[in-house]
Tab-separated table of C-alpha atoms in Angstrom:
chain	number	residue	atom	x	y	z
U	55	MET	CA	-53.120	-80.455	35.395
U	56	ALA	CA	-56.343	-78.671	36.359
U	57	ARG	CA	-56.873	-78.191	40.036
U	58	ALA	CA	-59.767	-79.934	41.728
U	59	LEU	CA	-62.598	-77.766	42.923
U	60	ARG	CA	-62.350	-76.906	46.619
U	61	ILE	CA	-65.624	-76.993	48.522
U	62	GLU	CA	-65.297	-74.890	51.648
U	63	PHE	CA	-68.052	-74.024	54.114
U	64	PRO	CA	-68.389	-73.632	57.896
U	65	GLY	CA	-68.424	-76.979	59.681
U	66	ALA	CA	-66.985	-79.005	56.797
U	67	THR	CA	-64.920	-82.101	57.618
U	68	TYR	CA	-62.038	-83.226	55.392
U	69	HIS	CA	-59.474	-85.975	55.057
U	70	VAL	CA	-56.304	-84.126	54.078
U	71	THR	CA	-52.998	-85.547	52.877
U	72	SER	CA	-49.750	-83.782	52.011
U	73	ARG	CA	-46.757	-85.596	50.509
U	74	GLY	CA	-43.114	-84.692	50.256
U	75	ASP	CA	-41.865	-83.252	46.977
U	76	HIS	CA	-40.862	-86.191	44.739
U	77	ARG	CA	-42.023	-88.364	47.646
U	78	GLU	CA	-39.000	-87.304	49.685
U	79	PRO	CA	-39.220	-87.398	53.517
U	80	ILE	CA	-40.878	-84.443	55.209
U	81	PHE	CA	-39.243	-85.349	58.539
U	82	ILE	CA	-35.556	-85.925	59.240
U	83	ASP	CA	-35.969	-86.626	62.944
U	84	ASP	CA	-38.428	-86.441	65.831
U	85	ASP	CA	-37.646	-82.767	66.382
U	86	ASP	CA	-39.149	-82.107	62.956
U	87	ARG	CA	-42.280	-84.015	63.949
U	88	ARG	CA	-42.592	-82.013	67.148
U	89	GLU	CA	-42.079	-78.843	65.105
U	90	LEU	CA	-44.986	-79.674	62.807
U	91	LEU	CA	-47.215	-80.384	65.805
U	92	ALA	CA	-46.301	-76.959	67.192
U	93	VAL	CA	-47.152	-75.345	63.845
U	94	TRP	CA	-50.481	-77.170	63.866
U	95	ALA	CA	-51.285	-75.963	67.391
U	96	GLN	CA	-50.744	-72.344	66.325
U	97	GLY	CA	-52.540	-72.734	62.994
U	98	PHE	CA	-55.632	-74.461	64.354
U	99	GLU	CA	-56.039	-71.746	66.967
U	100	ARG	CA	-55.540	-68.932	64.478
U	101	PHE	CA	-58.011	-70.336	61.925
U	102	ASP	CA	-60.489	-71.762	64.457
U	103	ALA	CA	-60.231	-75.360	63.259
U	104	ALA	CA	-59.827	-78.706	65.006
U	105	ALA	CA	-58.347	-82.087	64.159
U	106	LEU	CA	-60.225	-85.320	64.766
U	107	ALA	CA	-57.430	-87.703	63.766
U	108	TRP	CA	-53.894	-87.434	62.401
U	109	CYS	CA	-50.878	-89.554	61.547
U	110	PHE	CA	-47.309	-88.786	60.483
U	111	MET	CA	-45.553	-91.129	58.078
U	112	ASP	CA	-42.034	-90.586	56.738
U	113	ASN	CA	-42.902	-88.756	53.523
U	114	HIS	CA	-46.477	-87.631	54.120
U	115	PHE	CA	-49.108	-86.947	56.735
U	116	HIS	CA	-52.820	-87.655	57.119
U	117	LEU	CA	-55.184	-85.253	58.855
U	118	VAL	CA	-58.920	-85.369	59.518
U	119	VAL	CA	-59.896	-81.768	60.170
U	120	GLN	CA	-63.082	-79.805	60.751
U	121	THR	CA	-63.104	-76.143	59.782
U	122	ARG	CA	-65.517	-73.880	61.644
U	123	HIS	CA	-65.208	-71.323	58.838
U	124	ALA	CA	-64.828	-71.686	55.066
U	125	ASN	CA	-61.038	-71.490	55.236
U	126	LEU	CA	-59.419	-74.880	54.566
U	127	SER	CA	-57.114	-73.507	51.851
U	128	GLN	CA	-55.937	-70.682	54.101
U	129	LEU	CA	-55.379	-73.092	56.984
U	130	MET	CA	-53.333	-75.569	54.956
U	131	ARG	CA	-51.327	-72.818	53.260
U	132	GLN	CA	-50.388	-71.585	56.730
U	133	LEU	CA	-49.576	-75.031	58.159
U	134	ASN	CA	-47.493	-76.283	55.248
U	135	GLY	CA	-45.894	-72.935	54.501
U	136	VAL	CA	-44.707	-72.220	58.038
U	137	TYR	CA	-43.453	-75.770	58.532
U	138	THR	CA	-41.528	-75.633	55.228
U	139	GLN	CA	-39.811	-72.426	56.321
U	140	ARG	CA	-38.832	-73.905	59.680
U	141	PHE	CA	-37.685	-77.190	58.116
U	142	ASN	CA	-35.510	-75.407	55.554
U	143	ARG	CA	-34.022	-73.102	58.165
U	144	ARG	CA	-33.273	-75.979	60.548
U	145	HIS	CA	-31.653	-78.194	57.906
U	146	GLY	CA	-30.026	-75.517	55.749
U	147	SER	CA	-32.114	-76.403	52.700
U	148	ALA	CA	-34.297	-74.405	50.333
U	149	GLY	CA	-37.242	-74.765	48.006
U	150	HIS	CA	-40.421	-76.821	48.149
U	151	LEU	CA	-40.873	-79.435	50.830
U	152	PHE	CA	-44.367	-80.612	49.854
U	153	GLN	CA	-45.476	-81.938	46.478
U	154	GLY	CA	-47.889	-79.442	44.937
U	155	ARG	CA	-51.149	-78.725	46.668
U	156	PHE	CA	-52.520	-80.790	49.481
U	157	LYS	CA	-55.260	-83.303	48.669
U	158	ALA	CA	-58.587	-82.825	50.459
U	159	ILE	CA	-61.587	-85.152	50.453
U	160	LEU	CA	-64.884	-83.893	51.858
U	161	VAL	CA	-66.173	-86.404	54.416
U	162	ASP	CA	-69.763	-87.313	55.241
U	163	ARG	CA	-69.365	-86.798	58.972
U	164	ASP	CA	-72.564	-88.641	59.897
U	165	ASN	CA	-71.671	-91.869	58.078
U	166	TYR	CA	-67.909	-91.975	57.493
U	167	LEU	CA	-66.126	-89.940	60.170
U	168	LEU	CA	-65.305	-92.939	62.359
U	169	GLU	CA	-64.207	-94.988	59.355
U	170	VAL	CA	-61.843	-92.338	58.029
U	171	CYS	CA	-60.337	-91.699	61.488
U	172	ARG	CA	-59.738	-95.427	61.859
U	173	TYR	CA	-58.150	-95.505	58.403
U	174	VAL	CA	-55.777	-92.669	59.310
U	175	GLU	CA	-54.655	-94.178	62.598
U	176	LEU	CA	-54.072	-97.632	61.098
U	177	ASN	CA	-51.590	-96.347	58.497
U	178	PRO	CA	-48.493	-97.505	60.427
U	179	VAL	CA	-50.031	-100.967	60.853
U	180	ARG	CA	-50.816	-101.294	57.142
U	181	ALA	CA	-47.253	-100.158	56.364
U	182	ALA	CA	-45.948	-102.931	58.679
U	183	LEU	CA	-44.145	-100.409	60.883
U	184	VAL	CA	-45.900	-101.617	64.047
U	185	ARG	CA	-48.273	-104.441	64.953
U	186	ASP	CA	-50.510	-102.248	67.100
U	187	PRO	CA	-51.428	-98.582	66.428
U	188	ALA	CA	-50.794	-97.841	70.119
U	189	LEU	CA	-47.086	-98.485	69.458
U	190	TRP	CA	-46.844	-95.654	66.904
U	191	PRO	CA	-46.118	-92.396	68.781
U	192	TRP	CA	-46.913	-90.064	65.881
U	193	SER	CA	-50.678	-90.334	65.547
U	194	SER	CA	-53.861	-89.451	67.417
U	195	TYR	CA	-54.651	-93.079	68.277
U	196	ARG	CA	-53.427	-93.035	71.874
U	197	ALA	CA	-55.257	-89.773	72.605
U	198	ASN	CA	-58.458	-90.933	70.904
U	199	THR	CA	-58.459	-94.150	72.926
U	200	GLY	CA	-57.858	-92.343	76.231
U	201	ALA	CA	-54.299	-93.597	76.785
U	202	ASP	CA	-52.791	-90.093	76.439
U	203	ASP	CA	-54.065	-86.581	77.035
U	204	ALA	CA	-55.428	-84.827	73.962
U	205	PRO	CA	-53.903	-81.498	72.836
U	206	PRO	CA	-56.340	-78.559	72.745
U	207	TRP	CA	-56.567	-78.703	68.939
U	208	LEU	CA	-57.686	-82.377	68.864
U	209	ASP	CA	-61.472	-82.596	69.174
U	210	ARG	CA	-61.528	-85.923	70.976
U	211	ALA	CA	-64.853	-85.098	72.627
U	212	GLY	CA	-66.387	-84.546	69.187
U	213	LEU	CA	-65.146	-87.917	67.967
U	214	TRP	CA	-66.349	-89.650	71.126
U	215	GLY	CA	-69.730	-87.968	70.778
U	216	VAL	CA	-70.109	-89.485	67.320
U	217	MET	CA	-69.041	-92.835	68.786
U	218	LEU	CA	-71.831	-92.732	71.377
U	219	GLY	CA	-74.394	-90.882	69.278
U	220	ARG	CA	-74.682	-88.113	71.865
U	221	ASP	CA	-72.608	-85.471	73.636
U	222	ILE	CA	-70.060	-86.604	76.211
U	223	ALA	CA	-71.444	-85.704	79.645
U	224	SER	CA	-69.396	-87.676	82.191
U	225	ARG	CA	-66.253	-89.666	82.883
U	226	VAL	CA	-68.281	-92.809	82.371
U	227	ASP	CA	-69.199	-91.600	78.883
U	228	GLU	CA	-65.526	-90.870	78.154
U	229	ARG	CA	-64.415	-94.348	79.218
U	230	ARG	CA	-67.220	-96.024	77.286
U	231	ALA	CA	-66.505	-94.011	74.138
U	232	ALA	CA	-62.749	-94.685	74.337
U	233	GLN	CA	-63.356	-98.414	74.732
U	234	ARG	CA	-65.791	-98.505	71.825
U	235	TYR	CA	-63.434	-96.571	69.586
U	236	ARG	CA	-60.547	-98.895	70.476
U	237	ALA	CA	-62.746	-101.874	69.609
U	238	LEU	CA	-63.819	-100.239	66.337
U	239	VAL	CA	-60.226	-99.691	65.225
U	240	ALA	CA	-59.325	-103.280	66.089
U	241	SER	CA	-62.420	-104.857	64.536
U	242	THR	CA	-61.680	-104.777	60.800
U	243	ARG	CA	-58.315	-103.432	59.729
U	244	ASP	CA	-58.694	-104.121	56.025
U	245	VAL	CA	-61.873	-102.184	55.213
U	246	ASN	CA	-61.543	-100.911	51.629
U	247	LEU	CA	-62.887	-97.479	52.469
U	248	TRP	CA	-61.950	-95.607	49.308
U	249	GLU	CA	-63.235	-98.155	46.811
U	250	GLN	CA	-66.515	-98.346	48.694
U	251	ALA	CA	-67.302	-94.691	49.264
U	252	LEU	CA	-64.961	-92.309	47.378
U	253	ARG	CA	-66.817	-90.435	44.645
U	254	GLN	CA	-65.400	-88.093	41.996
U	255	GLN	CA	-62.109	-88.107	43.931
U	256	ILE	CA	-63.301	-85.393	46.341
U	257	TYR	CA	-66.298	-86.833	48.229
U	258	LEU	CA	-66.406	-89.588	50.831
U	259	GLY	CA	-70.094	-90.446	51.056
U	260	ASP	CA	-73.069	-91.712	49.109
U	261	GLU	CA	-74.778	-90.096	46.110
U	262	GLN	CA	-77.156	-88.142	48.340
U	263	PHE	CA	-74.172	-86.636	50.149
U	264	VAL	CA	-72.618	-85.676	46.812
U	265	ASP	CA	-75.874	-84.031	45.733
U	266	ALA	CA	-76.009	-82.015	48.944
U	267	MET	CA	-72.360	-80.962	48.782
U	268	GLN	CA	-72.484	-79.910	45.141
U	269	THR	CA	-75.010	-77.235	46.027
U	270	ARG	CA	-72.155	-75.681	48.047
U	271	ALA	CA	-69.553	-76.006	45.284
U	272	VAL	CA	-69.696	-72.378	44.170
U	273	PRO	CA	-66.253	-70.726	44.337
U	274	THR	CA	-66.107	-67.239	45.808
U	275	ARG	CA	-64.603	-64.365	43.839
U	276	ARG	CA	-61.573	-64.470	46.123
U	277	HIS	CA	-60.870	-68.137	45.349
U	278	SER	CA	-62.035	-68.292	41.731
U	279	SER	CA	-58.437	-68.267	40.412
U	280	ASP	CA	-57.849	-71.611	42.159
U	281	VAL	CA	-60.530	-73.309	40.074
U	282	PRO	CA	-59.921	-74.491	36.481
U	283	LYS	CA	-61.791	-72.552	33.783
U	284	PRO	CA	-64.111	-75.457	32.897
U	285	GLN	CA	-65.253	-75.542	36.513
U	286	ARG	CA	-65.692	-71.781	36.731
U	287	ALA	CA	-67.903	-71.776	33.626
U	288	ARG	CA	-71.474	-73.030	33.741
U	289	PRO	CA	-71.213	-76.836	33.303
U	290	LEU	CA	-72.876	-78.532	30.356
U	291	THR	CA	-76.179	-80.245	31.012
U	292	LEU	CA	-76.764	-83.914	30.270
U	293	ALA	CA	-78.819	-82.952	27.219
U	294	GLN	CA	-75.908	-80.880	25.890
U	295	TRP	CA	-73.483	-83.755	26.380
U	296	LEU	CA	-75.880	-86.122	24.599
U	297	ALA	CA	-76.007	-83.731	21.631
U	298	ARG	CA	-72.218	-83.367	21.486
U	299	CYS	CA	-70.997	-86.925	22.033
U	300	GLY	CA	-71.026	-89.840	19.636
U	301	THR	CA	-72.507	-92.320	22.099
U	302	ARG	CA	-74.775	-92.166	25.114
U	303	GLU	CA	-72.113	-93.882	27.227
U	304	GLU	CA	-69.574	-91.154	26.460
U	305	ALA	CA	-72.125	-88.404	27.133
U	306	ILE	CA	-73.020	-89.854	30.521
U	307	ALA	CA	-69.378	-90.395	31.487
U	308	ARG	CA	-68.415	-86.837	30.535
U	309	ALA	CA	-71.419	-85.429	32.368
U	310	VAL	CA	-70.205	-87.194	35.521
U	311	ARG	CA	-66.494	-86.429	35.119
U	312	GLU	CA	-66.553	-82.924	33.645
U	313	SER	CA	-69.894	-81.402	34.648
U	314	HIS	CA	-69.850	-83.182	38.042
U	315	LEU	CA	-73.444	-84.317	37.627
U	316	THR	CA	-74.301	-87.078	40.064
U	317	MET	CA	-75.235	-90.537	38.892
U	318	THR	CA	-78.427	-90.197	40.909
U	319	SER	CA	-79.562	-87.128	38.988
U	320	ILE	CA	-78.619	-88.663	35.632
U	321	ALA	CA	-80.448	-91.893	36.441
U	322	ARG	CA	-83.520	-89.905	37.441
U	323	GLU	CA	-83.417	-87.881	34.203
U	324	LEU	CA	-83.022	-90.952	31.999
U	325	GLY	CA	-85.427	-93.140	33.940
U	326	VAL	CA	-82.904	-95.885	34.733
U	327	THR	CA	-81.183	-97.163	37.868
U	328	VAL	CA	-78.046	-95.656	39.404
U	329	SER	CA	-76.276	-99.002	39.027
U	330	ARG	CA	-77.038	-98.910	35.282
U	331	ILE	CA	-75.456	-95.464	35.016
U	332	SER	CA	-72.443	-96.663	36.984
U	333	ARG	CA	-71.961	-99.611	34.614
U	334	LEU	CA	-72.205	-97.365	31.549
U	335	VAL	CA	-69.597	-94.974	32.923
U	336	ALA	CA	-67.268	-97.842	33.874
U	337	ALA	CA	-67.683	-99.426	30.446
U	338	TRP	CA	-66.882	-96.170	28.630
U	339	GLU	CA	-63.835	-95.509	30.830
U	340	ALA	CA	-62.577	-99.078	30.303
U	341	GLY	CA	-63.063	-98.679	26.548
U	342	GLY	CA	-61.085	-95.433	26.584
U	343	ALA	CA	-58.235	-97.095	28.466
U	344	MET	CA	-58.212	-99.998	25.989
U	345	ALA	CA	-58.138	-97.590	23.063
U	346	LYS	CA	-55.130	-95.757	24.517
U	347	GLU	CA	-53.326	-99.036	25.121
U	348	SER	CA	-54.051	-100.197	21.580
U	349	LYS	CA	-52.790	-96.899	20.167
U	350	GLY	CA	-49.627	-97.159	22.249
U	351	ASN	CA	-48.988	-100.714	21.059
U	352	ALA	CA	-49.470	-99.638	17.453
U	353	LYS	CA	-46.893	-96.865	17.867
U	354	GLY	CA	-44.437	-99.318	19.384
U	355	LYS	CA	-44.630	-101.516	16.273
U	356	THR	CA	-43.849	-98.722	13.822
C-alpha cells in the first residue's frame, strides 16, 4: 500500500498513533510503560519536541506532539525503534513490535488542539476501563488538570495557554486553566471528532486549513523515498481529470483523492458550492463500493 504523504515543518502539531504488530500488546507490564516514558523523555529532548497529551492503551498509544523542527519521522523512528529494542531485550523476543509505520494526522492547533487532547485522554473511558479519566494512570490527564506534576517534555503551559487564549503568567492563571480544561474534558465525552473534521485522512481542520497545509506538502530530497511515486510526480489538474474520466463525478473524486485538490478549490473552479462537491464525491465513492459488492456477489454465484 502506498505510504501517505508526510507534511513536516517547524511548529507542526500532530495526533500520532502506533499500534502493536497484528494488534498484539505493546506492554506486558507497568515496567514496560515506564520504559516507554523514559524513551520519550530522551527522544523529545534530543529532537526538540514536546507532547501536549498522551495515553497508553494495551496494544497502542496516542500522542499529541508539536515538533519545533521538521523532524516528526526522525522523532518517531527514534521513539519506536529504541523502545522496540528495549522491549525485545527485556522479554527475550525479537522482530517487529509495532505494526508498520505510525499514523500521523496534522492538527489545526488554533481550532482543534483542545478537542484532540480531550479525545486522547478520554480513550480509557470510551473503552470502559475506567469511569473517570483521572483514574487511568497512563495518560496526561492528571498532569493537564493540575493533579500531578508535568514531566519536562509535556507542554502543559502551552495547552493551558490555548485554554485561556493567552500565555500563562501566574498561579491564578494555572488554576483557572486547569479547571477549565477539566470542565472541557467532562462536558461532552461523545464528540465525533473524526467524522466532523478529519479530511483526506491526514488533516484535522477545515478546508482553509487543508489549503494552507498543502502549500507545505513538498517532500525534501532526503525524504522523497518515503512518498509514493504518484505523490512525488506533479499531480493532475482538475481539467486533466475531467478529460480522462468518464464522468464528472469520477473526475472530481479522483482529483480530491489522488491529486489532493481541496473541495474548496474545485468548487471555486467549477462555480458551485463546497457541499455540492462533497455530495458528488460521496456519491461516486458509494457507487464504486456498490459496484465492487455487486461484482463480488456475481463471482459467488458462479
